[in-house]
Backbone as a chain_set.jsonl record, in Angstrom:
{"seq": "MARMKFICDAERCIECNGCVTACKNEHEVPWGVNRRRVVTLNDGVPGEKSISVACMHCSDAPCMAVCPVNCFYRTDEGVVLHDKDVCIGCGYCSYACPFGAPQFPSQGTFGMRGKMDKCTFCAGGPEANGSQAEFEKYGRNRLAEGKLPACAEMCSTKALLAGDGDVVADIFRSRVVQRGKGAEVWGWGTAYGSKQAGQPPVQATEGAKP", "coords": {"N": [[-13.995, 23.194, 16.887], [-11.378, 20.762, 16.714], [-11.297, 18.298, 14.303], [-10.721, 14.86, 14.91], [-8.383, 12.777, 13.044], [-7.344, 10.471, 10.92], [-4.135, 10.05, 9.136], [-2.687, 7.655, 6.554], [0.499, 7.828, 4.704], [1.807, 6.339, 2.407], [3.667, 6.384, 0.633], [5.455, 6.955, 2.679], [5.416, 4.271, 4.414], [7.301, 1.879, 5.263], [6.715, -0.697, 6.734], [7.216, -1.399, 9.027], [5.876, -1.8, 11.31], [6.137, -0.924, 13.612], [3.754, 0.956, 14.788], [1.996, -0.763, 15.127], [2.748, -2.407, 17.258], [3.547, -0.113, 19.119], [1.006, 0.183, 19.596], [-0.263, -1.862, 20.874], [1.586, -2.11, 23.209], [0.989, 0.613, 24.653], [-1.667, 0.293, 25.894], [-1.901, -2.372, 26.376], [-2.935, -4.313, 25.022], [-5.358, -7.335, 24.831], [-4.098, -10.389, 24.365], [-4.483, -12.001, 20.803], [-6.26, -9.745, 19.611], [-5.817, -7.204, 17.307], [-5.638, -3.813, 17.073], [-4.635, -1.977, 15.528], [-3.289, -2.696, 12.858], [-0.675, -3.372, 9.775], [-1.018, -3.338, 6.175], [-0.329, -4.923, 3.192], [-0.437, -3.713, -0.214], [-1.243, -4.747, -3.456], [0.408, -6.773, -2.91], [3.957, -8.367, -4.558], [3.976, -7.115, -6.865], [4.954, -4.82, -9.367], [4.503, -1.545, -7.703], [3.546, -1.733, -5.481], [2.998, -1.361, -1.923], [2.731, -0.554, 1.41], [0.381, 0.096, 4.208], [-0.967, 1.339, 6.935], [-3.263, 0.351, 9.079], [-6.706, 0.708, 10.662], [-9.382, 1.109, 13.181], [-10.63, 4.269, 11.432], [-12.455, 6.02, 12.514], [-15.051, 6.89, 11.434], [-16.998, 9.698, 9.433], [-19.571, 9.236, 8.786], [-20.136, 6.714, 10.785], [-20.742, 3.057, 10.022], [-20.427, 1.087, 11.505], [-21.658, 2.285, 13.828], [-24.226, 2.459, 12.818], [-25.172, 0.104, 12.563], [-25.172, -1.206, 14.818], [-27.166, -3.16, 17.007], [-27.713, -2.491, 19.913], [-26.818, 0.199, 20.222], [-24.269, 1.098, 21.187], [-22.294, 2.671, 20.385], [-20.675, 5.689, 20.391], [-20.01, 9.152, 19.372], [-17.827, 11.328, 20.291], [-16.715, 14.64, 20.814], [-14.847, 15.533, 19.616], [-14.932, 14.038, 17.162], [-14.051, 11.121, 17.739], [-15.052, 7.843, 17.065], [-16.358, 5.8, 19.843], [-16.732, 2.63, 21.662], [-18.995, 1.198, 24.282], [-18.734, -1.177, 26.339], [-19.947, -2.118, 28.064], [-22.46, -1.828, 27.64], [-21.989, -3.241, 25.206], [-22.789, -6.511, 23.001], [-21.771, -8.141, 21.505], [-22.487, -9.068, 19.277], [-21.475, -8.936, 16.908], [-22.065, -7.561, 14.372], [-20.925, -4.923, 13.87], [-18.551, -5.652, 12.661], [-18.983, -7.292, 10.004], [-19.947, -4.788, 9.335], [-17.914, -2.751, 8.977], [-15.936, -0.907, 7.086], [-12.899, -1.61, 6.929], [-12.338, -3.396, 8.278], [-11.822, -3.165, 11.471], [-13.303, -3.658, 13.993], [-12.573, -6.047, 16.642], [-12.025, -8.992, 18.337], [-11.619, -10.767, 21.2], [-11.89, -13.792, 21.382], [-12.438, -16.562, 19.666], [-14.904, -18.571, 17.905], [-18.458, -18.876, 17.747], [-20.293, -16.162, 17.396], [-21.348, -13.65, 19.801], [-19.912, -15.238, 21.908], [-17.908, -14.76, 21.626], [-16.772, -12.791, 23.14], [-16.691, -9.025, 24.773], [-16.45, -6.684, 21.809], [-13.55, -5.208, 20.779], [-11.665, -2.109, 19.54], [-9.745, 0.494, 18.279], [-9.289, 3.014, 19.552], [-8.559, 5.983, 19.095], [-6.667, 6.321, 21.148], [-8.301, 7.672, 23.0], [-9.591, 6.618, 24.907], [-12.553, 5.969, 26.517], [-16.23, 5.57, 28.36], [-15.658, 5.679, 31.073], [-14.597, 7.505, 33.489], [-12.176, 9.886, 32.65], [-8.87, 8.564, 32.719], [-8.895, 6.784, 34.643], [-8.553, 3.699, 36.438], [-10.695, 1.892, 35.976], [-11.197, 2.451, 33.115], [-8.655, 2.522, 32.05], [-8.341, -0.6, 31.588], [-10.984, -1.27, 30.679], [-10.559, -0.248, 27.998], [-8.069, 0.918, 27.555], [-5.263, 3.444, 27.45], [-5.665, 6.718, 28.159], [-4.746, 9.39, 25.86], [-5.592, 11.31, 24.565], [-6.952, 12.885, 26.571], [-5.104, 13.711, 28.376], [-3.725, 15.644, 26.441], [-2.109, 14.57, 24.068], [-1.152, 13.069, 21.353], [-2.487, 10.042, 19.357], [-0.461, 6.938, 20.296], [0.165, 5.547, 18.186], [1.102, 7.016, 15.837], [2.831, 9.044, 17.227], [4.745, 7.29, 17.497], [5.735, 6.443, 14.887], [8.545, 6.123, 13.283], [8.9, 7.019, 10.496], [7.148, 8.937, 9.901], [5.111, 8.185, 8.757], [2.053, 7.728, 9.137], [-0.038, 9.52, 10.251], [-2.108, 11.519, 12.728], [-4.709, 13.752, 14.18], [-5.952, 17.042, 14.194], [-7.881, 16.884, 11.6], [-8.178, 18.907, 9.819], [-5.207, 19.988, 9.299], [-3.696, 17.648, 9.657], [-4.23, 17.016, 6.933], [-3.206, 18.802, 5.602], [-0.766, 19.104, 6.099], [-0.299, 16.471, 4.512], [-0.593, 17.034, 2.521], [1.215, 19.137, 1.39], [3.853, 17.277, 1.475], [2.702, 15.711, -1.138], [2.99, 17.809, -2.817], [5.768, 18.75, -3.089], [7.221, 16.248, -3.543], [5.847, 15.72, -5.652], [4.252, 13.603, -6.322], [2.089, 10.473, -5.318], [-0.527, 11.217, -4.035], [-2.408, 9.345, -3.739], [-4.906, 8.617, -0.949], [-5.164, 5.931, 0.731], [-8.61, 5.049, 1.895], [-9.665, 7.495, 2.628], [-11.759, 8.483, 1.086], [-13.754, 6.704, 1.722], [-14.084, 6.923, 4.603], [-14.552, 9.593, 5.581], [-15.845, 10.918, 3.718], [-15.315, 12.724, 1.896], [-13.079, 14.366, -0.726], [-9.879, 13.39, -1.977], [-6.838, 13.561, 0.6], [-4.586, 14.756, -0.161], [-4.92, 16.028, -2.062], [-5.272, 19.117, -4.171], [-6.997, 22.412, -2.897], [-10.181, 23.26, -4.349], [-10.023, 26.124, -6.982], [-12.126, 28.409, -7.208], [-13.639, 29.74, -10.147], [-14.464, 32.762, -11.878], [-17.952, 33.823, -11.95], [-19.281, 31.106, -10.76], [-21.013, 29.357, -8.738], [-20.576, 29.705, -4.966]], "CA": [[-13.497, 22.271, 18.023], [-10.722, 19.994, 16.222], [-11.976, 16.748, 13.944], [-9.662, 13.979, 14.685], [-8.733, 12.035, 11.372], [-5.998, 9.643, 10.54], [-4.126, 9.634, 7.368], [-1.441, 7.027, 6.435], [0.998, 8.128, 3.997], [1.81, 5.289, 1.6], [5.182, 6.403, 0.138], [6.586, 6.792, 3.456], [5.226, 3.384, 5.241], [8.357, 0.762, 5.381], [6.068, -1.638, 6.88], [8.21, -1.863, 10.04], [5.253, -2.885, 12.485], [6.044, 0.188, 14.927], [2.513, 1.38, 15.238], [1.386, -2.478, 15.631], [3.492, -2.538, 18.806], [3.058, 0.713, 20.135], [-0.13, 0.551, 20.21], [-0.478, -2.963, 22.388], [2.347, -1.728, 24.649], [0.541, 1.461, 25.574], [-3.114, 0.052, 25.983], [-1.788, -3.628, 26.759], [-4.302, -5.093, 24.299], [-5.071, -8.783, 25.09], [-3.857, -11.33, 23.174], [-5.675, -12.314, 19.679], [-6.352, -8.607, 19.367], [-4.811, -6.05, 17.191], [-6.178, -2.834, 16.939], [-4.081, -1.892, 14.334], [-2.368, -3.71, 11.989], [0.023, -2.98, 8.853], [-0.954, -4.105, 5.243], [0.222, -4.836, 2.174], [-1.296, -3.098, -1.579], [-0.821, -5.047, -4.84], [1.731, -7.456, -2.754], [4.589, -8.949, -5.005], [3.451, -6.544, -8.099], [5.097, -3.57, -9.544], [4.287, -0.233, -6.812], [3.43, -2.318, -3.649], [2.505, -0.468, -0.785], [2.172, -0.637, 2.768], [-0.119, 1.063, 4.548], [-1.177, 1.047, 8.321], [-4.757, 0.649, 8.872], [-6.932, 0.268, 11.977], [-10.789, 2.442, 12.437], [-11.091, 5.942, 11.247], [-13.822, 7.014, 13.001], [-15.773, 7.658, 9.941], [-17.739, 10.778, 9.671], [-20.694, 8.496, 8.873], [-19.873, 5.5, 11.194], [-21.503, 2.348, 9.887], [-20.767, 0.383, 12.877], [-22.899, 2.923, 14.728], [-25.557, 2.231, 11.946], [-25.732, -1.608, 12.766], [-25.6, -1.78, 16.003], [-28.685, -3.273, 17.539], [-28.005, -1.803, 21.134], [-26.469, 1.566, 20.483], [-23.06, 0.706, 22.19], [-21.702, 3.128, 19.84], [-21.133, 7.1, 20.323], [-19.04, 9.803, 18.507], [-17.359, 12.168, 20.826], [-17.093, 16.314, 20.566], [-14.071, 15.506, 18.408], [-14.874, 12.619, 15.921], [-13.717, 9.738, 17.859], [-16.084, 7.037, 17.47], [-15.843, 5.039, 20.744], [-17.924, 2.212, 22.445], [-19.249, 0.993, 25.507], [-18.524, -2.605, 26.454], [-20.652, -3.045, 29.311], [-23.939, -2.237, 26.452], [-21.661, -4.365, 23.992], [-23.63, -8.001, 23.153], [-20.728, -9.147, 20.837], [-23.203, -9.957, 18.426], [-20.52, -8.956, 15.655], [-22.776, -6.79, 13.422], [-20.117, -4.055, 13.622], [-17.237, -6.603, 12.028], [-19.634, -7.035, 8.92], [-20.428, -3.479, 8.653], [-17.211, -1.879, 9.152], [-15.266, -1.308, 5.713], [-11.246, -1.279, 7.515], [-11.705, -4.59, 9.571], [-11.506, -2.365, 12.704], [-13.761, -4.509, 15.401], [-11.518, -7.205, 16.981], [-12.955, -10.144, 19.46], [-11.01, -11.81, 22.093], [-12.13, -15.164, 21.485], [-12.68, -17.63, 18.33], [-16.25, -18.923, 17.732], [-19.638, -18.236, 17.283], [-20.601, -14.562, 17.5], [-22.258, -13.758, 21.042], [-19.418, -15.891, 22.633], [-16.337, -14.082, 21.301], [-16.443, -11.648, 24.099], [-16.981, -7.72, 24.183], [-15.602, -6.101, 20.772], [-12.037, -4.273, 20.831], [-11.272, -1.613, 18.767], [-8.929, 1.321, 18.089], [-9.835, 4.375, 20.401], [-7.926, 7.147, 18.934], [-6.347, 6.58, 22.066], [-9.292, 8.634, 23.412], [-10.24, 6.067, 26.522], [-14.288, 5.147, 26.47], [-16.749, 6.218, 28.673], [-15.267, 6.273, 32.149], [-13.766, 8.886, 34.332], [-10.428, 9.942, 32.503], [-7.86, 8.658, 33.327], [-9.425, 6.1, 35.908], [-8.164, 2.155, 36.424], [-12.056, 1.205, 35.095], [-11.667, 3.088, 32.111], [-7.716, 1.78, 31.23], [-8.783, -1.477, 31.658], [-11.44, -2.116, 29.246], [-9.96, 0.788, 26.857], [-6.56, 1.661, 27.213], [-5.039, 4.896, 28.112], [-6.708, 8.368, 27.591], [-3.767, 9.918, 26.066], [-5.921, 12.463, 24.459], [-7.388, 13.687, 28.086], [-3.498, 14.014, 28.541], [-3.212, 16.366, 25.855], [-1.399, 14.048, 23.647], [-1.703, 12.249, 20.232], [-2.125, 8.726, 19.425], [0.871, 6.184, 20.428], [0.826, 4.52, 17.194], [1.495, 8.114, 15.066], [3.934, 9.325, 17.696], [5.785, 6.251, 17.128], [6.182, 6.069, 13.616], [9.382, 6.344, 12.463], [9.071, 7.984, 8.918], [5.85, 9.7, 10.007], [4.073, 8.023, 7.692], [1.449, 7.397, 10.212], [-0.372, 11.331, 10.871], [-2.965, 11.593, 13.315], [-4.664, 14.475, 14.849], [-7.107, 17.413, 13.142], [-8.423, 16.732, 10.186], [-7.281, 19.913, 8.586], [-3.521, 19.63, 9.934], [-2.96, 16.161, 8.823], [-4.087, 17.031, 5.514], [-2.461, 20.259, 4.715], [0.741, 17.888, 5.862], [-0.016, 15.489, 3.593], [-0.762, 18.201, 0.74], [2.554, 19.801, 1.736], [4.29, 16.399, 0.644], [2.246, 15.755, -2.11], [3.465, 18.776, -3.602], [6.896, 18.673, -2.596], [7.398, 15.177, -4.065], [5.335, 15.533, -7.019], [3.434, 12.098, -6.418], [1.41, 10.002, -3.808], [-1.674, 12.027, -4.078], [-3.747, 8.759, -3.037], [-4.913, 8.199, 0.589], [-6.408, 4.615, 1.227], [-9.81, 4.942, 2.898], [-10.047, 8.633, 3.163], [-12.926, 8.942, 1.377], [-14.908, 5.843, 2.707], [-14.361, 7.233, 6.561], [-14.966, 10.731, 5.421], [-17.427, 11.626, 2.734], [-14.644, 13.543, 1.139], [-11.849, 13.871, -1.922], [-8.793, 12.476, -1.673], [-6.563, 14.535, 1.523], [-3.535, 15.156, -1.265], [-5.834, 16.916, -3.743], [-4.924, 20.796, -3.796], [-8.548, 22.898, -2.811], [-10.541, 23.604, -5.391], [-10.045, 27.143, -7.059], [-13.555, 29.087, -7.427], [-14.036, 30.587, -11.231], [-15.256, 33.562, -12.05], [-19.327, 33.199, -11.94], [-19.069, 30.282, -10.695], [-21.588, 29.346, -7.959], [-19.659, 29.408, -4.41]], "C": [[-13.028, 20.761, 16.511], [-11.683, 18.759, 15.241], [-10.969, 16.033, 13.587], [-9.872, 13.272, 13.441], [-7.44, 11.002, 11.491], [-5.722, 9.704, 8.88], [-2.575, 8.852, 7.623], [-0.877, 7.017, 4.943], [1.662, 6.73, 3.251], [2.955, 5.378, 0.865], [6.119, 6.66, 0.92], [6.514, 5.285, 4.742], [6.124, 2.56, 4.878], [7.9, -0.739, 6.177], [6.568, -2.354, 8.349], [7.123, -2.392, 11.551], [5.203, -1.768, 13.984], [4.783, 0.379, 15.546], [1.971, 0.193, 15.729], [1.727, -2.284, 17.209], [3.358, -1.48, 19.495], [1.626, 0.644, 20.836], [-0.489, -1.004, 21.201], [0.327, -2.937, 23.105], [1.662, -0.936, 25.024], [-0.976, 1.28, 26.297], [-3.27, -1.466, 26.713], [-3.165, -4.551, 26.472], [-4.174, -6.367, 24.6], [-4.682, -9.483, 23.552], [-5.333, -11.764, 21.928], [-5.967, -10.97, 19.069], [-5.385, -7.464, 19.36], [-5.7, -4.802, 16.791], [-6.089, -2.176, 15.81], [-3.177, -3.044, 13.896], [-1.663, -3.022, 10.354], [-0.206, -4.284, 7.516], [-0.866, -4.056, 3.879], [-0.836, -5.108, 0.784], [-0.362, -3.878, -2.489], [0.863, -5.534, -4.386], [2.478, -8.083, -4.147], [4.691, -8.596, -6.9], [4.26, -4.987, -8.199], [3.972, -1.776, -8.565], [3.018, -0.79, -5.953], [4.057, -1.335, -3.231], [2.141, -0.599, 0.294], [1.314, 0.303, 3.226], [-0.877, 0.509, 6.534], [-2.467, 1.267, 8.319], [-5.577, -0.024, 10.274], [-8.417, 1.33, 11.764], [-10.156, 3.797, 12.373], [-11.768, 6.704, 11.718], [-14.101, 7.693, 11.91], [-16.974, 8.64, 10.581], [-19.387, 9.539, 9.884], [-20.895, 6.849, 9.366], [-20.447, 4.157, 10.2], [-21.975, 1.394, 10.684], [-21.986, 0.96, 13.729], [-24.355, 2.537, 14.103], [-26.022, 0.599, 11.966], [-26.058, -2.246, 14.062], [-27.109, -1.556, 16.774], [-28.342, -2.973, 19.118], [-27.706, -0.447, 21.306], [-25.28, 1.706, 21.037], [-22.226, 2.086, 21.668], [-21.501, 4.725, 20.129], [-19.613, 7.976, 19.627], [-19.259, 11.403, 19.961], [-17.372, 13.854, 20.078], [-16.182, 16.323, 19.193], [-14.12, 14.254, 17.708], [-15.146, 11.744, 16.201], [-14.909, 9.288, 18.269], [-15.523, 5.764, 18.794], [-17.206, 4.041, 21.106], [-17.904, 1.882, 23.646], [-19.356, -0.277, 25.194], [-19.022, -3.202, 27.364], [-22.444, -2.458, 28.384], [-23.164, -3.471, 25.278], [-22.602, -5.766, 24.134], [-22.152, -8.606, 22.492], [-21.382, -9.828, 20.117], [-22.684, -10.081, 16.715], [-21.053, -8.226, 14.224], [-21.338, -5.849, 12.925], [-18.913, -4.47, 12.583], [-17.752, -6.59, 11.017], [-19.729, -5.661, 8.378], [-19.394, -2.804, 8.287], [-16.01, -2.746, 7.678], [-13.543, -1.697, 6.163], [-11.22, -2.553, 8.707], [-11.664, -4.248, 10.747], [-12.02, -3.449, 14.071], [-12.979, -5.921, 15.364], [-12.639, -7.6, 18.464], [-11.844, -10.893, 19.948], [-10.675, -12.768, 21.765], [-12.65, -15.509, 20.215], [-14.34, -17.848, 18.623], [-17.085, -18.394, 17.285], [-19.598, -16.625, 18.115], [-21.638, -14.268, 19.088], [-21.184, -14.475, 22.254], [-17.999, -15.517, 22.2], [-16.017, -12.986, 22.602], [-16.918, -9.915, 23.699], [-16.144, -7.27, 22.852], [-15.263, -4.905, 21.318], [-12.117, -3.458, 19.621], [-10.394, -0.351, 18.925], [-9.617, 2.911, 18.986], [-9.361, 5.75, 20.197], [-7.324, 7.595, 20.124], [-7.058, 7.687, 23.509], [-10.25, 7.937, 24.885], [-11.991, 5.739, 26.033], [-15.1, 6.03, 27.621], [-16.694, 6.302, 30.01], [-14.667, 7.244, 32.202], [-12.538, 8.932, 33.07], [-9.563, 9.486, 33.022], [-7.898, 7.527, 34.362], [-8.693, 4.769, 35.324], [-9.175, 1.514, 35.318], [-11.736, 1.484, 33.782], [-9.798, 2.302, 30.871], [-7.535, -0.003, 31.086], [-9.595, -2.044, 30.844], [-11.112, -1.123, 27.699], [-8.898, 0.947, 26.452], [-6.394, 3.18, 27.981], [-5.113, 6.111, 26.835], [-5.715, 8.819, 26.997], [-4.367, 11.105, 25.259], [-6.086, 13.511, 25.695], [-5.977, 14.063, 28.125], [-3.107, 15.209, 27.841], [-1.995, 15.743, 24.363], [-1.969, 13.253, 22.41], [-1.796, 10.811, 20.376], [-0.679, 8.232, 19.594], [1.391, 6.13, 18.904], [1.811, 5.763, 15.731], [2.476, 8.484, 16.053], [5.165, 8.625, 17.453], [6.183, 6.123, 15.82], [7.25, 6.678, 13.256], [9.934, 7.491, 11.612], [8.026, 8.978, 9.105], [4.838, 10.006, 9.12], [2.29, 7.857, 7.973], [0.762, 9.247, 10.888], [-1.76, 11.075, 11.991], [-3.284, 12.983, 14.446], [-5.727, 15.206, 14.443], [-6.898, 17.199, 12.021], [-7.859, 17.644, 9.388], [-6.145, 19.716, 8.553], [-3.355, 18.721, 9.191], [-3.189, 16.219, 7.322], [-3.886, 18.035, 4.69], [-1.056, 19.851, 4.836], [0.891, 17.263, 4.83], [0.018, 15.937, 2.284], [0.727, 18.364, 0.81], [3.961, 18.46, 0.884], [4.169, 16.207, -0.581], [3.039, 16.456, -2.95], [5.258, 19.128, -3.704], [7.78, 17.283, -3.797], [6.822, 15.025, -5.269], [5.042, 13.993, -7.284], [2.633, 11.429, -5.196], [0.214, 10.582, -3.387], [-2.945, 10.877, -2.891], [-3.746, 8.579, -1.695], [-6.28, 7.345, 0.51], [-7.229, 5.496, 2.235], [-10.02, 5.923, 3.152], [-11.319, 9.056, 2.752], [-14.18, 8.229, 1.38], [-14.859, 6.408, 3.81], [-14.94, 8.855, 6.405], [-15.583, 11.795, 4.711], [-16.33, 12.777, 1.724], [-13.627, 13.533, 0.209], [-10.777, 13.583, -0.962], [-7.835, 13.748, -0.631], [-5.354, 15.34, 0.645], [-3.959, 15.93, -2.336], [-5.713, 18.512, -3.369], [-6.698, 21.287, -3.578], [-8.458, 23.556, -4.329], [-10.729, 25.383, -5.762], [-11.035, 27.617, -7.638], [-13.39, 29.816, -9.051], [-14.791, 31.841, -11.528], [-16.699, 32.952, -12.685], [-19.794, 31.733, -11.444], [-20.061, 30.151, -9.185], [-20.711, 28.725, -6.666], [-20.065, 27.675, -3.607]], "O": [[-13.767, 20.125, 15.76], [-12.796, 18.447, 15.664], [-10.325, 16.15, 12.544], [-10.936, 13.101, 12.846], [-6.672, 11.085, 12.449], [-6.436, 9.548, 7.889], [-1.672, 9.152, 8.404], [-1.472, 6.42, 4.046], [2.088, 6.01, 4.153], [3.318, 4.31, 0.372], [7.301, 6.709, 0.579], [7.285, 5.196, 5.698], [5.824, 2.248, 3.726], [8.641, -1.722, 6.194], [6.362, -3.518, 8.693], [7.472, -3.094, 12.5], [4.504, -1.826, 14.995], [4.621, 0.039, 16.718], [1.457, 0.214, 16.847], [0.932, -2.046, 18.118], [3.012, -1.69, 20.658], [1.225, 0.888, 21.974], [-1.031, -0.876, 22.299], [0.161, -3.754, 24.01], [1.241, -1.338, 26.108], [-1.365, 2.069, 27.159], [-4.242, -1.824, 27.378], [-3.986, -5.149, 27.168], [-3.023, -6.793, 24.697], [-4.856, -9.257, 22.354], [-6.553, -11.807, 22.088], [-5.93, -11.005, 17.839], [-4.662, -6.926, 20.198], [-6.61, -5.088, 16.012], [-7.042, -1.801, 15.127], [-2.587, -3.957, 14.473], [-2.323, -2.11, 9.855], [0.116, -5.471, 7.555], [-1.364, -3.073, 3.33], [-1.628, -6.03, 0.588], [0.868, -3.823, -2.455], [1.944, -5.188, -4.863], [1.645, -8.368, -5.007], [5.148, -9.275, -7.82], [4.195, -4.15, -7.299], [2.958, -1.232, -9.0], [1.874, -0.348, -5.845], [5.014, -0.663, -3.614], [0.933, -0.83, 0.348], [1.398, 1.416, 2.706], [-1.112, -0.616, 6.975], [-2.944, 2.212, 7.691], [-5.179, -1.041, 10.842], [-8.655, 2.05, 10.794], [-9.328, 4.273, 13.15], [-11.809, 7.913, 11.491], [-13.62, 8.743, 11.482], [-17.619, 8.538, 11.625], [-19.988, 9.226, 10.912], [-21.499, 5.976, 8.744], [-20.615, 4.738, 9.128], [-23.1, 0.906, 10.798], [-22.96, 0.352, 14.173], [-25.382, 2.358, 14.759], [-27.024, 0.094, 11.46], [-26.751, -3.209, 14.39], [-27.824, -0.587, 17.031], [-29.232, -3.603, 19.689], [-28.139, 0.174, 22.276], [-25.228, 2.822, 21.553], [-21.497, 2.611, 22.51], [-22.641, 5.185, 20.062], [-18.493, 7.492, 19.466], [-20.21, 12.085, 20.341], [-17.94, 14.142, 19.024], [-16.476, 16.824, 18.108], [-13.169, 13.477, 17.793], [-16.054, 11.11, 15.663], [-15.658, 9.702, 19.154], [-14.539, 5.034, 18.675], [-18.373, 4.397, 20.946], [-16.895, 2.165, 24.293], [-19.87, -0.686, 24.153], [-18.843, -4.382, 27.667], [-23.493, -2.94, 28.812], [-23.778, -4.363, 24.691], [-23.087, -6.08, 25.222], [-21.542, -9.503, 23.074], [-21.193, -11.042, 20.046], [-23.081, -10.76, 15.769], [-20.462, -8.368, 13.154], [-20.785, -6.025, 11.839], [-18.427, -3.654, 11.8], [-17.18, -5.695, 10.396], [-19.614, -5.395, 7.181], [-19.572, -2.115, 7.282], [-15.582, -3.857, 7.365], [-13.021, -2.245, 5.192], [-10.449, -2.688, 9.657], [-11.39, -5.234, 11.432], [-11.256, -3.901, 14.924], [-12.811, -6.672, 14.403], [-13.456, -7.008, 19.169], [-11.169, -11.601, 19.201], [-9.479, -13.053, 21.691], [-13.356, -14.668, 19.658], [-14.894, -17.26, 19.552], [-16.914, -17.483, 16.474], [-19.005, -16.219, 19.115], [-22.699, -14.883, 19.197], [-21.506, -14.335, 23.434], [-17.036, -16.179, 22.588], [-14.895, -12.515, 22.792], [-17.383, -9.592, 22.606], [-14.959, -7.596, 22.933], [-15.868, -4.016, 21.916], [-12.607, -3.992, 18.626], [-10.33, -0.12, 20.133], [-10.531, 3.606, 18.543], [-9.678, 6.639, 20.988], [-7.273, 8.792, 20.406], [-6.543, 8.198, 24.504], [-11.131, 8.438, 25.582], [-12.234, 5.172, 24.968], [-14.674, 7.165, 27.832], [-17.608, 6.98, 30.482], [-14.201, 7.881, 31.257], [-12.089, 7.86, 32.664], [-9.293, 10.042, 34.087], [-6.845, 7.338, 34.97], [-8.312, 4.653, 34.159], [-8.888, 0.914, 34.282], [-12.065, 0.533, 33.072], [-9.726, 1.871, 29.72], [-6.589, -0.506, 30.479], [-9.309, -3.088, 30.257], [-11.469, -1.431, 26.562], [-8.587, 1.109, 25.272], [-7.122, 3.787, 28.767], [-4.872, 6.327, 25.648], [-5.004, 8.813, 28.002], [-3.593, 12.062, 25.229], [-5.547, 14.612, 25.802], [-5.892, 15.212, 27.692], [-2.25, 15.913, 28.373], [-1.208, 16.512, 23.811], [-3.123, 12.825, 22.433], [-1.287, 10.271, 21.358], [0.253, 8.905, 19.153], [2.486, 6.472, 18.456], [2.75, 5.456, 14.996], [3.507, 8.057, 15.533], [6.286, 9.097, 17.259], [7.255, 5.527, 15.717], [7.106, 7.835, 12.861], [10.788, 8.367, 11.748], [8.082, 9.948, 8.349], [4.144, 10.961, 8.772], [1.454, 7.879, 7.069], [1.215, 9.879, 11.843], [-2.379, 10.057, 11.681], [-2.485, 13.299, 15.327], [-6.713, 14.509, 14.201], [-5.816, 17.304, 11.443], [-7.16, 17.367, 8.414], [-5.829, 19.096, 7.538], [-2.882, 18.871, 8.064], [-2.479, 15.588, 6.538], [-4.205, 18.207, 3.514], [-0.219, 20.11, 3.972], [1.92, 17.307, 4.157], [0.481, 15.434, 1.26], [1.407, 17.564, 0.167], [4.744, 18.756, -0.018], [5.13, 16.39, -1.329], [3.752, 15.885, -3.776], [5.706, 19.857, -4.59], [8.689, 17.483, -4.603], [7.289, 14.161, -6.011], [5.483, 13.324, -8.219], [2.64, 12.012, -4.112], [-0.07, 10.391, -2.205], [-3.735, 11.142, -1.985], [-2.663, 8.378, -1.147], [-7.483, 7.565, 0.368], [-6.827, 6.315, 3.061], [-10.754, 5.916, 4.141], [-12.046, 9.746, 3.467], [-15.301, 8.692, 1.17], [-16.014, 6.45, 4.235], [-15.797, 9.227, 7.207], [-15.782, 12.991, 4.926], [-16.827, 13.548, 0.902], [-13.064, 12.439, 0.254], [-10.727, 13.539, 0.267], [-8.037, 14.908, -0.991], [-5.245, 16.553, 0.824], [-3.334, 16.352, -3.309], [-6.089, 18.961, -2.286], [-7.578, 20.575, -4.062], [-7.59, 24.021, -5.067], [-11.454, 26.029, -5.005], [-11.046, 27.322, -8.833], [-12.714, 30.828, -8.862], [-15.999, 31.739, -11.314], [-16.796, 32.05, -13.517], [-20.854, 31.328, -11.923], [-19.746, 31.039, -8.394], [-20.152, 27.637, -6.811], [-19.219, 27.098, -2.924]]}, "num_chains": 1, "name": "protein.A"}
């Protein structure tokens, strides 16, 4: 089965925030919560780039490790989701996440900020697929409809790629080969514990171990 992953191609991102708008509109995300945001790296200096950031649905998700009530779970497609009926709003996941993905609808002391909210890879939650209860808590379940996340589909330059990790890595790799630069993928190694998606596969040499 496909392992779902995100890649943001910094060479193509134009900081239009179309992905942010698409996410908020698709899921009617509450005020004060941004499941996806665009950030600038090396702002104001040569080499400045922008990237779209959200939950990366990590292979070894730190949010899952620190949650005291085990509200997180991983689907068969590798998407990291959470159960808002179990979440106590303690904020541990917020401190553990290297991408700043967990969001809370209110300010103030943790435990008083409400239930945590984050990117679902447009995969909904534990309620029945396509149900009103699922939409109200987690937004639209596009994956159950056979669609990709709205943020990636709405990206005008196709900087943001989402889908089967092997497929999106191949797409990105072919871009790197064609343009001859920009092989670095911010967050890929942190999220998935593997080499950069833009690097060519290692060729086995004679006598080398497989």
